[in-house]
mmCIF file of C-alpha atoms and ligand atoms in Angstrom:
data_model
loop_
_atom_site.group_PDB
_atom_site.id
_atom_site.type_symbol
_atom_site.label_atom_id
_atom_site.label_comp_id
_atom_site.label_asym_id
_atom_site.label_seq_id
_atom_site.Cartn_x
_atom_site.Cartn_y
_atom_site.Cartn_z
ATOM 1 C CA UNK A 1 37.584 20.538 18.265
ATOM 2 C CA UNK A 2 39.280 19.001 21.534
ATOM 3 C CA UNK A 3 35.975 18.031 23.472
ATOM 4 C CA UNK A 4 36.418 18.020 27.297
ATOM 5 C CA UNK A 5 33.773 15.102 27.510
ATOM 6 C CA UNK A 6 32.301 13.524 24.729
ATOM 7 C CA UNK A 7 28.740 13.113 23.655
ATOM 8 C CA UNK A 8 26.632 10.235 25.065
ATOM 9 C CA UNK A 9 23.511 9.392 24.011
ATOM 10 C CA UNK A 10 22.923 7.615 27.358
ATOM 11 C CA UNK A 11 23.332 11.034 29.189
ATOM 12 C CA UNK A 12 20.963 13.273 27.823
ATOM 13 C CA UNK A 13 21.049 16.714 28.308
ATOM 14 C CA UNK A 14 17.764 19.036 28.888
ATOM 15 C CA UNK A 15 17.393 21.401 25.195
ATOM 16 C CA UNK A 16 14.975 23.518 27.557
ATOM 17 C CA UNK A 17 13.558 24.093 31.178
ATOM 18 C CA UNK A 18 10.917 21.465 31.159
ATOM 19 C CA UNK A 19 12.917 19.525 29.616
ATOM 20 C CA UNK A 20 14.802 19.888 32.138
ATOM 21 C CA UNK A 21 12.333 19.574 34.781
ATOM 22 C CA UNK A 22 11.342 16.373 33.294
ATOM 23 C CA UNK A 23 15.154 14.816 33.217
ATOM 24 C CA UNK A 24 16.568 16.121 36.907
ATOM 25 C CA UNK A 25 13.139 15.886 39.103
ATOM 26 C CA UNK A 26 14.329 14.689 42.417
ATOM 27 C CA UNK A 27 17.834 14.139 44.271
ATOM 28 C CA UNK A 28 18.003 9.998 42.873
ATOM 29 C CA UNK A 29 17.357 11.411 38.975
ATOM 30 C CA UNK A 30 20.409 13.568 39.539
ATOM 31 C CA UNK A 31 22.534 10.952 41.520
ATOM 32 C CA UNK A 32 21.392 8.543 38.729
ATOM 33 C CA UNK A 33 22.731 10.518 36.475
ATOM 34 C CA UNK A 34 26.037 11.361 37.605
ATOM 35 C CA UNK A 35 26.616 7.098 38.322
ATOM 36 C CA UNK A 36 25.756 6.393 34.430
ATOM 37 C CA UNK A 37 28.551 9.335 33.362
ATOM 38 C CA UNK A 38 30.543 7.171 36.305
ATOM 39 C CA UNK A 39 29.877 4.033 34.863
ATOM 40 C CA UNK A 40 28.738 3.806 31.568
ATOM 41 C CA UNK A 41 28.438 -0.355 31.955
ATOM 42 C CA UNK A 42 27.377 -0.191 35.178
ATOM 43 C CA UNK A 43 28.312 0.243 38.809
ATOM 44 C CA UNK A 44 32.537 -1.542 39.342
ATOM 45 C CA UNK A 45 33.619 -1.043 42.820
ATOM 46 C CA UNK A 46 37.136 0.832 42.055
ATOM 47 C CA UNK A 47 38.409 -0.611 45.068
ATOM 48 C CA UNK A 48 37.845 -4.217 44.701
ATOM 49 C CA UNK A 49 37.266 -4.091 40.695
ATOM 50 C CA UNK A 50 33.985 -6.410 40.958
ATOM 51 C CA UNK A 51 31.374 -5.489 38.993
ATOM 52 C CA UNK A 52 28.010 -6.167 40.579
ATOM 53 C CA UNK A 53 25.408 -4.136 41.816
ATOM 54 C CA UNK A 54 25.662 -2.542 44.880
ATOM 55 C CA UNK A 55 24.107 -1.824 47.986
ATOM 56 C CA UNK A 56 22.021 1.439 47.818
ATOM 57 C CA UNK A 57 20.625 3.714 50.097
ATOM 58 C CA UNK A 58 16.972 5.102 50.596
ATOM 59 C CA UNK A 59 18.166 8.412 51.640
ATOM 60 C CA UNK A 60 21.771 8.497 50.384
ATOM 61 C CA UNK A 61 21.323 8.235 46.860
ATOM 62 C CA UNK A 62 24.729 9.538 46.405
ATOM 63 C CA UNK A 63 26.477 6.506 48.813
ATOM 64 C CA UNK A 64 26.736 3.226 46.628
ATOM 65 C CA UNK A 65 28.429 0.040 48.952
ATOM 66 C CA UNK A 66 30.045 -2.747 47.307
ATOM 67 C CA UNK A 67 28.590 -5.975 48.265
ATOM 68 C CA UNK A 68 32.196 -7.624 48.219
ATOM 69 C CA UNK A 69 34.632 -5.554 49.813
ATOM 70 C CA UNK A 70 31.676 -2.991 51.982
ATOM 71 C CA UNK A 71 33.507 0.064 50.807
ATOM 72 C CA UNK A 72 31.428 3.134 50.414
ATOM 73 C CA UNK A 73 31.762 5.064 46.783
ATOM 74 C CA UNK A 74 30.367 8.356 46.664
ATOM 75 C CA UNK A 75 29.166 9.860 43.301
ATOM 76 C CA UNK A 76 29.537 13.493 44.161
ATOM 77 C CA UNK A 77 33.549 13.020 44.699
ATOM 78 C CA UNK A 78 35.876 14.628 42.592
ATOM 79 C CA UNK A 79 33.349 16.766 41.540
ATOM 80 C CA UNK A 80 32.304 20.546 42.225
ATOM 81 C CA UNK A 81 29.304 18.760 44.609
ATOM 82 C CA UNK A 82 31.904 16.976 46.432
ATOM 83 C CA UNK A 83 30.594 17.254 50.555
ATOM 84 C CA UNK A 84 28.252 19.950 49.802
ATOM 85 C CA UNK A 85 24.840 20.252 51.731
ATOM 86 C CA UNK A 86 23.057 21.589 49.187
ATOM 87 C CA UNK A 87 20.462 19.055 47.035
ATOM 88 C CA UNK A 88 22.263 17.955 43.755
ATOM 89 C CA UNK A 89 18.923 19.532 41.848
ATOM 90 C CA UNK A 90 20.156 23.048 43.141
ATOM 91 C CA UNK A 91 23.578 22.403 41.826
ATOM 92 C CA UNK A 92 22.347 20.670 38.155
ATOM 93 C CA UNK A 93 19.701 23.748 38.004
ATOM 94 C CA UNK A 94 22.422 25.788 38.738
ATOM 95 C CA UNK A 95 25.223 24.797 36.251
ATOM 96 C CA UNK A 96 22.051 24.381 33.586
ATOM 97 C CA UNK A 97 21.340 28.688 34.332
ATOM 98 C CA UNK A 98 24.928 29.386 34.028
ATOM 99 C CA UNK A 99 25.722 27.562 30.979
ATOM 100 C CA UNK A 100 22.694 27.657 29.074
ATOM 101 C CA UNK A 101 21.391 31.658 30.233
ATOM 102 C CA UNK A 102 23.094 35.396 29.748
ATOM 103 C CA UNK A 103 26.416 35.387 31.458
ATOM 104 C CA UNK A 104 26.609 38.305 34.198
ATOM 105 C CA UNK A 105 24.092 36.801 36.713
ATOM 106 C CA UNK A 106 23.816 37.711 39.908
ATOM 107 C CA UNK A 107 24.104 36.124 43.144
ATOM 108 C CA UNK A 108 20.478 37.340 44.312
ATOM 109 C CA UNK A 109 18.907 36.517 40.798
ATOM 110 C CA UNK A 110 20.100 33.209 41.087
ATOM 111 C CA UNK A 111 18.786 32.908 44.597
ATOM 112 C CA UNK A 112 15.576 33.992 43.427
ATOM 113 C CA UNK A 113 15.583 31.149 40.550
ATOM 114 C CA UNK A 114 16.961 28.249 42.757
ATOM 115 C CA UNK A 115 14.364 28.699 45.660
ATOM 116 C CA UNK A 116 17.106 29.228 47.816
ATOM 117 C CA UNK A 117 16.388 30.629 51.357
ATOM 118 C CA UNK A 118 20.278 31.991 51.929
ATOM 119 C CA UNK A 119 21.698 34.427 49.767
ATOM 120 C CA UNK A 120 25.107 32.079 51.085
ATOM 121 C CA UNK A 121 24.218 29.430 49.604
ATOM 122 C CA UNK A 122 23.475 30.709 46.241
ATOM 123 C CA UNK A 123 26.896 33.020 46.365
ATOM 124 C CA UNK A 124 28.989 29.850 46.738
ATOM 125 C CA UNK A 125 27.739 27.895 44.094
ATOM 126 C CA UNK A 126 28.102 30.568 41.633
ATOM 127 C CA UNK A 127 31.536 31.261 42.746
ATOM 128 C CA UNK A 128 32.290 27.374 42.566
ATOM 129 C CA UNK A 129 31.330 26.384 39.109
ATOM 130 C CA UNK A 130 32.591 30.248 38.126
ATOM 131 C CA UNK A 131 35.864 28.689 39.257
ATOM 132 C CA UNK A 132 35.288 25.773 37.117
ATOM 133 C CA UNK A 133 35.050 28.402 33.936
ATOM 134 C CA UNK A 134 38.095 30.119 34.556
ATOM 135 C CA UNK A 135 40.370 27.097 34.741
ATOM 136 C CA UNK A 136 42.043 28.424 31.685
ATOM 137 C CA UNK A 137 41.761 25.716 28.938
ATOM 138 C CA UNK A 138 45.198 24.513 28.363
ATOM 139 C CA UNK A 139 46.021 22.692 25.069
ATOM 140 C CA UNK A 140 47.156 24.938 22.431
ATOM 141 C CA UNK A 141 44.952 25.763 19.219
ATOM 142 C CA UNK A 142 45.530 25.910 15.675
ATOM 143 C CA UNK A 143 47.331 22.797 13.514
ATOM 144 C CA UNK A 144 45.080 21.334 11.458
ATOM 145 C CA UNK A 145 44.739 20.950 8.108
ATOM 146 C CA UNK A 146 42.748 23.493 6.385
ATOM 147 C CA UNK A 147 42.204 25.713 9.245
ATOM 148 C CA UNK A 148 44.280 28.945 10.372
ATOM 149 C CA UNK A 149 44.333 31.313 13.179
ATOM 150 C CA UNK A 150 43.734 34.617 13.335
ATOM 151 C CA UNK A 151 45.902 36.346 16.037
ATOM 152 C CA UNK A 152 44.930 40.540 17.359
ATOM 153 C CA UNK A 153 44.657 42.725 20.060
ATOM 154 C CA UNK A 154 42.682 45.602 21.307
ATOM 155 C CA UNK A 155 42.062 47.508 24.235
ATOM 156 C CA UNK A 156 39.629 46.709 26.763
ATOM 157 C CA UNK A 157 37.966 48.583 29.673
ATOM 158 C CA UNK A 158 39.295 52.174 31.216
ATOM 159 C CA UNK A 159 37.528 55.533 29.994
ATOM 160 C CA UNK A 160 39.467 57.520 27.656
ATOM 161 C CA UNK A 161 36.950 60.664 27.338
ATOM 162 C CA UNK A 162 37.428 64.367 28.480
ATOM 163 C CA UNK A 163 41.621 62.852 28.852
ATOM 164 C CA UNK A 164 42.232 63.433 26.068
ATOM 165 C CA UNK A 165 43.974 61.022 22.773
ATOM 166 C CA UNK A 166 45.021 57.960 24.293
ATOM 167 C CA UNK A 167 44.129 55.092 26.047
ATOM 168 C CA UNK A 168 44.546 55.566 29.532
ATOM 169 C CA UNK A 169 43.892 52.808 31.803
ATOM 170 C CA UNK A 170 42.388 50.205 29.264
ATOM 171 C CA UNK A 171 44.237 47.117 29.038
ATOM 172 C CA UNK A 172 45.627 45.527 26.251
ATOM 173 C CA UNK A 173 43.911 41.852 25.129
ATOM 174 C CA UNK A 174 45.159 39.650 22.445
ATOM 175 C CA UNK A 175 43.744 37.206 20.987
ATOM 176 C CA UNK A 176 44.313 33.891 18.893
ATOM 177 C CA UNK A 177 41.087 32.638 17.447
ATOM 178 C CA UNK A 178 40.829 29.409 14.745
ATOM 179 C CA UNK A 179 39.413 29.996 11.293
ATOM 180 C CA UNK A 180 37.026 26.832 10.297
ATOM 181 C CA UNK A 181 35.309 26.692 6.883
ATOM 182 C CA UNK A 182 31.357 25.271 6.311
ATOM 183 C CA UNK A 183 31.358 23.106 3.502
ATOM 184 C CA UNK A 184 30.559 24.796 0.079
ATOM 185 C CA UNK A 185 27.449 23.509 -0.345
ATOM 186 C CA UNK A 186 25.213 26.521 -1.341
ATOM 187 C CA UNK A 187 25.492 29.460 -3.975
ATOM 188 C CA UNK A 188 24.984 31.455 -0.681
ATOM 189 C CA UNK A 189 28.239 30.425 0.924
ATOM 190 C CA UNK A 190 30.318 33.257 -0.294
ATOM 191 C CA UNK A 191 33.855 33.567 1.351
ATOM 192 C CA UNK A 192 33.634 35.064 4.166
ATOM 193 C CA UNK A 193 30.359 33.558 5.044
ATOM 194 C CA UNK A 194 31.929 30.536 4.620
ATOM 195 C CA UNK A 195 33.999 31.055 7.737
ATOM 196 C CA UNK A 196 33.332 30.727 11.289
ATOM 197 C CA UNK A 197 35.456 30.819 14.592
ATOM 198 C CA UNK A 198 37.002 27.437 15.800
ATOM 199 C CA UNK A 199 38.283 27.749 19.606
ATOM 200 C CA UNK A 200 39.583 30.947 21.409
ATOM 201 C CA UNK A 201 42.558 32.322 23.433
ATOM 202 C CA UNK A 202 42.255 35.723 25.177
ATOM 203 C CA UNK A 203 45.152 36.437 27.510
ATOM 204 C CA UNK A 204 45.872 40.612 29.249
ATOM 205 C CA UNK A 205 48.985 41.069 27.651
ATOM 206 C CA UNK A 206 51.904 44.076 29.098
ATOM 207 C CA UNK A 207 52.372 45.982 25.748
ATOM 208 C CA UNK A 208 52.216 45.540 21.858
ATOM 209 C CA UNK A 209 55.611 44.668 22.022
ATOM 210 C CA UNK A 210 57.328 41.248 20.296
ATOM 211 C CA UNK A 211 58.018 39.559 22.964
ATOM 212 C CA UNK A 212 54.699 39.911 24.925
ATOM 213 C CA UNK A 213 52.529 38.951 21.414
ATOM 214 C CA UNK A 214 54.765 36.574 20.389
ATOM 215 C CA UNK A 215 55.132 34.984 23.814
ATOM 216 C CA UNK A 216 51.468 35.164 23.855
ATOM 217 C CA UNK A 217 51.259 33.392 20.206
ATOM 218 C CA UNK A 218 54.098 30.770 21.410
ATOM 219 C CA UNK A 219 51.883 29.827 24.711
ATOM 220 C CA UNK A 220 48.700 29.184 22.857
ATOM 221 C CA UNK A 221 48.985 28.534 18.772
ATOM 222 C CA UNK A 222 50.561 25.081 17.871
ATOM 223 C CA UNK A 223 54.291 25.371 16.302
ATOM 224 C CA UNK A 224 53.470 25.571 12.588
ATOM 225 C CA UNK A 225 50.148 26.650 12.513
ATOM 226 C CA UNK A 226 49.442 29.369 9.295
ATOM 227 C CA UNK A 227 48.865 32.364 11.703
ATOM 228 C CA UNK A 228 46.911 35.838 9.832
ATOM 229 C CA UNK A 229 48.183 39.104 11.678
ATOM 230 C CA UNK A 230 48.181 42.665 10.543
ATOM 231 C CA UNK A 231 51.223 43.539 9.255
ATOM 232 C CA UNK A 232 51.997 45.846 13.507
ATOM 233 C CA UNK A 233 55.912 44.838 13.529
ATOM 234 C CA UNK A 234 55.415 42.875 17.180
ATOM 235 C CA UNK A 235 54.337 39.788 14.930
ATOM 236 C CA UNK A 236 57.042 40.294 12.569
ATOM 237 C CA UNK A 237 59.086 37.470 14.656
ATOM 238 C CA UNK A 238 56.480 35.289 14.258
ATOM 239 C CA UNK A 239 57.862 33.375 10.885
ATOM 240 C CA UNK A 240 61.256 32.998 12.985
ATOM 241 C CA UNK A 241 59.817 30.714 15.772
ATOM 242 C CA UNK A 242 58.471 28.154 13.063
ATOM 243 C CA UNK A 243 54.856 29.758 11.886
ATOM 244 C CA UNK A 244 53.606 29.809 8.726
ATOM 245 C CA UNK A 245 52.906 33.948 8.760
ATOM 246 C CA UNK A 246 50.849 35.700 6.604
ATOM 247 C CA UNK A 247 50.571 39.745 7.755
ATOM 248 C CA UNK A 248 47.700 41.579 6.338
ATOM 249 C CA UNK A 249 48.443 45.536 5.793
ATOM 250 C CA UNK A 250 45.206 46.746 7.302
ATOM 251 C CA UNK A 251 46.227 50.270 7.646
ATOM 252 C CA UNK A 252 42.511 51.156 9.257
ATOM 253 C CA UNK A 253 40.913 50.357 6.460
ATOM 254 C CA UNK A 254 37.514 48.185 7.116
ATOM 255 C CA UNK A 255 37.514 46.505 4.218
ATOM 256 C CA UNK A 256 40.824 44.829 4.563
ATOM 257 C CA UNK A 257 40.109 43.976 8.097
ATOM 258 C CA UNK A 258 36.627 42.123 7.167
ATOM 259 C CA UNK A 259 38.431 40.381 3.946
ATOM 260 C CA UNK A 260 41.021 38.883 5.684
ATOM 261 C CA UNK A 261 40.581 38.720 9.865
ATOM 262 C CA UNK A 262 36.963 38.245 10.091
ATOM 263 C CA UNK A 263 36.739 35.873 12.601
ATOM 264 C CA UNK A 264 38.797 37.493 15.091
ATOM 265 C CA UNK A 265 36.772 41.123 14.727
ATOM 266 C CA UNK A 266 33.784 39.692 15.932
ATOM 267 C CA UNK A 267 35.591 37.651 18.652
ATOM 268 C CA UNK A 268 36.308 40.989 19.911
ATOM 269 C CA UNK A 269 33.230 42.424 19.124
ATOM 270 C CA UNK A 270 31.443 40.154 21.200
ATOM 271 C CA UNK A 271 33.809 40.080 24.180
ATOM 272 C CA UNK A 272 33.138 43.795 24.630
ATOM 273 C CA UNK A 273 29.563 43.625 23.840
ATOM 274 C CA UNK A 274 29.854 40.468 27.087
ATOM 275 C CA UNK A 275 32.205 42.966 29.146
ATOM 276 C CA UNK A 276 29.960 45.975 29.089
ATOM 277 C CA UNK A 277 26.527 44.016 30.581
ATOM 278 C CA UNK A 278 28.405 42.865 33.225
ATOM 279 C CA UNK A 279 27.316 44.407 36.280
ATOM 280 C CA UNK A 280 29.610 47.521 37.334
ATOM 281 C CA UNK A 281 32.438 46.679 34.860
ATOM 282 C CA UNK A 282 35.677 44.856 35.120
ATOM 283 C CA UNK A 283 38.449 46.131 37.030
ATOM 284 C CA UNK A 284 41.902 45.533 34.898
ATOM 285 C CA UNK A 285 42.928 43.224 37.971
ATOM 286 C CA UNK A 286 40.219 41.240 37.026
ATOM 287 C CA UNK A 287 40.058 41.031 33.555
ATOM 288 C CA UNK A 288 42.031 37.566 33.294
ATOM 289 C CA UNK A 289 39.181 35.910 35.002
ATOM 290 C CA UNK A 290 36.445 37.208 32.744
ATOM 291 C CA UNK A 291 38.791 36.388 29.904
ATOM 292 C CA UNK A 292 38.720 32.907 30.748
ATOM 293 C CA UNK A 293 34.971 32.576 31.471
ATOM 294 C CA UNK A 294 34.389 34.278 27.876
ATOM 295 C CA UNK A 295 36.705 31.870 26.492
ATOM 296 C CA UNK A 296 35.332 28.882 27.974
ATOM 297 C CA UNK A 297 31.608 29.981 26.847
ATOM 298 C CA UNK A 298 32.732 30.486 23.566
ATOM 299 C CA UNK A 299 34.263 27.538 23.054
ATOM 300 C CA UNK A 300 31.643 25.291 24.140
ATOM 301 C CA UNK A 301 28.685 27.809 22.115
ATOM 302 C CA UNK A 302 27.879 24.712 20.044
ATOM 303 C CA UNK A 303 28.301 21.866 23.191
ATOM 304 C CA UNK A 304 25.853 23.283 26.537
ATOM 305 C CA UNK A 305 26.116 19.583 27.418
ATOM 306 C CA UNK A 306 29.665 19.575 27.574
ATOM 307 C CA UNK A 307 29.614 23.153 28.855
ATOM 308 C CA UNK A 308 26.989 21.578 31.958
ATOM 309 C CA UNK A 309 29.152 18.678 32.537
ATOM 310 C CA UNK A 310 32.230 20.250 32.609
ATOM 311 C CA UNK A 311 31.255 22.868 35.515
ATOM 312 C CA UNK A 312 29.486 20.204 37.374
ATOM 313 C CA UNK A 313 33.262 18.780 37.463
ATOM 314 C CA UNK A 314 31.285 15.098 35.637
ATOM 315 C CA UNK A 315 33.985 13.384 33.776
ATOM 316 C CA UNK A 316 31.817 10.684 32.266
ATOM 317 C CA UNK A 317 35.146 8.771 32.457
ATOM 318 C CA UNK A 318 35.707 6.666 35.503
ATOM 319 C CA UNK A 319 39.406 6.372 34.603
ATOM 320 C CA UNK A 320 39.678 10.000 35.077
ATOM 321 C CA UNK A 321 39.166 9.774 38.435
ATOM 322 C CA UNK A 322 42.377 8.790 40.760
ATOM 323 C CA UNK A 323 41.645 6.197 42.986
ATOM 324 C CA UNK A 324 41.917 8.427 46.320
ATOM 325 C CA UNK A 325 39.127 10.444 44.783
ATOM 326 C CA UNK A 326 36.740 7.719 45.082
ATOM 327 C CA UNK A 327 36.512 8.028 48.756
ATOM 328 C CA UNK A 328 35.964 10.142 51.272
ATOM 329 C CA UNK A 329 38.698 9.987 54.041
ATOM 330 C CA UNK A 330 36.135 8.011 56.684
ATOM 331 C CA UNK A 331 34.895 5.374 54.202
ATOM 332 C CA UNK A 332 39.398 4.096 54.264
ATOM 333 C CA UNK A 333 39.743 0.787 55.088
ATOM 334 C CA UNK A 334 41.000 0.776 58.512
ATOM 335 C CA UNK A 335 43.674 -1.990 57.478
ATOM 336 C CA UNK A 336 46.554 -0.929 54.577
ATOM 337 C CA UNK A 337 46.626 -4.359 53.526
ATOM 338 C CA UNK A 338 42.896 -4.486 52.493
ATOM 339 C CA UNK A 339 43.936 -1.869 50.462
ATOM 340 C CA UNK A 340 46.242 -4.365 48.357
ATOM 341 C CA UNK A 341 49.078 -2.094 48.555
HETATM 342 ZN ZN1 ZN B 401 34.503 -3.600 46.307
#
């Protein structure tokens, strides 16, 4: 699985709310936190390069000063925090709700939780880490050995009753979902059990035509990756641009569909269970956006802590982080040539 941040044992992550309670208490707990996933060895000015402790202060927690060069580094930058007035316990509570609670809460429920006096305030920070989960994760799935990927898609939203056969205004998703396989190491393990779902693409597609499910296939499944279909002639092209295609004639039959595309069935099954307790529906024009939060929740089911990290914007990588973003404009040196160039 491509991990967006890797595990630390130095950074724990809460497994439940007093957990959590007992891990982000104040504004320094939090600021200490995000300088450890800064600087795993310790505080090195990325200005100057010396590593030594720095100046800290009482009630900046977030401002750490290099004693050799005086330059100001501020642990909220590059980050979804980054010059926000609001206490970094509101914003770790918050991305803890969103990533660890039902999807499809609202701004005045999360008010409510966080304590927070202005309805505002609670709006913005759910709209800013929301942001964070629909940055569409980019890197294409499928490829390795022993897995494959099961590629669909179905139609979403709309209301076709009283109009008759159809499928007016519902919008067509397809999806590309990996196939993993558990170990054999129990009688109980039959072989379908045996499978579970690997990472996730969901994209609104135009039709069920070739090129839009084979463009979508081509955008997110590794060239060469075995790819299970049904045997609907818009995958039939799928062999030609280099995948190893196996089409499945499910012909409506259950069975068929639960022998061979499991995985992807309950993918589906699950994204409209997720659309449908979301408050007032999704409009088509925003379906993409849902899409992606789905997507990213699903893909980080087994990793909260990556999940939390990731919408807090924490790389736990200082070398992530471009130089620039290390400062805030005021804190420049007033001099280029202290800059070294
Ligand atoms: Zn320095």
């Amino acid at each position: 699985m491509a991990i967006d941040v890797l595990e630390r044992g130095d950074l724990p992550f809460p497994r439940s709310l007093p957990e959590f309670q007992r891990l982000f208490p104040n504004e320094s707990a939090c600021a200490a936190y995000l300088e450890r996933a800064r600087w795993r060895d310790g505080f090195v000015c990325p200005r100057c390069t010396v590593a030594d402790e720095p100046y800290r202060f009482a009630n900046r927690p977030t401002v750490l000063r290099c004693r050799h060069c005086q330059i100001n580094s501020y642990l909220t930058a590059g980050t979804v925090m980054e010059r926000t007035h609001t206490p970094l316990s509101v914003w770790f509570w918050a991305a803890y709700l969103v990533t660890s609670q039902t999807p499809g809460i609202s701004a005045i429920q999360f008010q409510r939780q966080l304590g927070l006096s202005r309805y505002e305030t609670a709006f913005q920070i759910l709209h800013k880490l929301r942001v964070g989960m629909v940055r569409p994760d980019q890197d294409q799935i499928g490829g390795k050995p022993g897995e494959h990927v099961e590629v669909d898609e179905t139609y979403v939203g709309g209301r076709t009753r009283g109009e008759g056969r159809g499928v007016h205004h519902k919008t067509i998703v397809a999806a590309a979902v990996e196939v993993r396989h558990r170990k054999r190491d129990s009688a109980l393990n039959d072989r379908r059990n045996s499978r579970y779902a690997g990472r996730v693409r969901l994209a609104v597609v135009s039709d069920r035509g070739a090129d839009a499910l084979c463009g979508f296939v081509k955008s997110v499944v590794a060239p060469g990756a075995p790819i299970i279909t049904d045997d609907w002639g818009g995958y039939a092209g799928l062999t030609k641009y280099g995948y190893h295609h196996a089409s499945v004639a499910e012909r409506g039959d259950p069975h068929v569909a639960e022998e061979f595309m499991p995985i992807i069935h309950l993918v589906f099954s699950n994204l409209k269970t997720w659309l449908r307790g979301i408050h007032h529906g999704v409009s088509p024009q925003h379906l993409q956006a849902y899409l992606d939060e789905f997507t990213f929740r699903f893909n980080r089911r087994f990793y909260p802590f990556n999940a939390f990290r990731s919408l807090l914007g924490i790389a736990g990588d200082a070398t992530s982080l471009t130089y620039a973003e290390f400062y805030a404009t005021k804190s420049r040196p007033t001099t280029s040539s202290s800059l070294g160039g």
